[in-house]
């Protein structure tokens, strides 16, 4: 089953990425697939 993430959660992870955290680090810390995070960044 697909997980649903709130808009706020997505925006928070994108903000962390833009502040210098790596996608790998965010993926491990928040249990989100790296490909998912990259997709959010590209939106």
PDB file of C-alpha atoms in Angstrom:
ATOM      1  CA  UNK A   1       0.000   0.000   0.000  1.00  0.00           C
ATOM      2  CA  UNK A   2       1.249   3.445  -0.927  1.00  0.00           C
ATOM      3  CA  UNK A   3       2.072   5.873   1.866  1.00  0.00           C
ATOM      4  CA  UNK A   4       0.529   9.328   1.798  1.00  0.00           C
ATOM      5  CA  UNK A   5       2.563  12.303   2.933  1.00  0.00           C
ATOM      6  CA  UNK A   6       1.156  15.675   3.899  1.00  0.00           C
ATOM      7  CA  UNK A   7       2.044  18.776   1.929  1.00  0.00           C
ATOM      8  CA  UNK A   8       3.722  20.178   5.054  1.00  0.00           C
ATOM      9  CA  UNK A   9       5.912  17.071   5.422  1.00  0.00           C
ATOM     10  CA  UNK A  10       7.006  17.285   1.783  1.00  0.00           C
ATOM     11  CA  UNK A  11       7.777  21.000   2.105  1.00  0.00           C
ATOM     12  CA  UNK A  12       9.783  20.358   5.277  1.00  0.00           C
ATOM     13  CA  UNK A  13      11.959  17.727   3.594  1.00  0.00           C
ATOM     14  CA  UNK A  14      12.492  19.978   0.562  1.00  0.00           C
ATOM     15  CA  UNK A  15      13.520  22.824   2.887  1.00  0.00           C
ATOM     16  CA  UNK A  16      16.006  20.536   4.665  1.00  0.00           C
ATOM     17  CA  UNK A  17      17.410  19.537   1.260  1.00  0.00           C
ATOM     18  CA  UNK A  18      17.842  23.170   0.214  1.00  0.00           C
ATOM     19  CA  UNK A  19      19.534  23.937   3.542  1.00  0.00           C
ATOM     20  CA  UNK A  20      22.255  21.400   2.761  1.00  0.00           C
ATOM     21  CA  UNK A  21      21.118  17.963   3.919  1.00  0.00           C
ATOM     22  CA  UNK A  22      21.593  15.163   1.415  1.00  0.00           C
ATOM     23  CA  UNK A  23      18.732  13.149  -0.027  1.00  0.00           C
ATOM     24  CA  UNK A  24      20.384  10.000   1.340  1.00  0.00           C
ATOM     25  CA  UNK A  25      20.461  11.449   4.845  1.00  0.00           C
ATOM     26  CA  UNK A  26      16.835  12.599   4.647  1.00  0.00           C
ATOM     27  CA  UNK A  27      15.773   9.238   3.241  1.00  0.00           C
ATOM     28  CA  UNK A  28      17.296   7.336   6.154  1.00  0.00           C
ATOM     29  CA  UNK A  29      16.125   9.786   8.824  1.00  0.00           C
ATOM     30  CA  UNK A  30      12.496  10.021   7.654  1.00  0.00           C
ATOM     31  CA  UNK A  31      12.095   6.566   6.048  1.00  0.00           C
ATOM     32  CA  UNK A  32      11.202   7.924   2.602  1.00  0.00           C
ATOM     33  CA  UNK A  33      12.628   6.475  -0.615  1.00  0.00           C
ATOM     34  CA  UNK A  34      15.287   8.697  -2.236  1.00  0.00           C
ATOM     35  CA  UNK A  35      13.417   8.591  -5.563  1.00  0.00           C
ATOM     36  CA  UNK A  36      10.335   9.976  -3.821  1.00  0.00           C
ATOM     37  CA  UNK A  37      12.301  12.876  -2.348  1.00  0.00           C
ATOM     38  CA  UNK A  38      13.874  13.661  -5.728  1.00  0.00           C
ATOM     39  CA  UNK A  39      10.391  13.674  -7.281  1.00  0.00           C
ATOM     40  CA  UNK A  40       9.179  16.184  -4.660  1.00  0.00           C
ATOM     41  CA  UNK A  41      12.207  18.412  -5.272  1.00  0.00           C
ATOM     42  CA  UNK A  42      11.521  18.454  -9.026  1.00  0.00           C
ATOM     43  CA  UNK A  43       7.867  19.480  -8.603  1.00  0.00           C
TER      44      UNK A  43
END
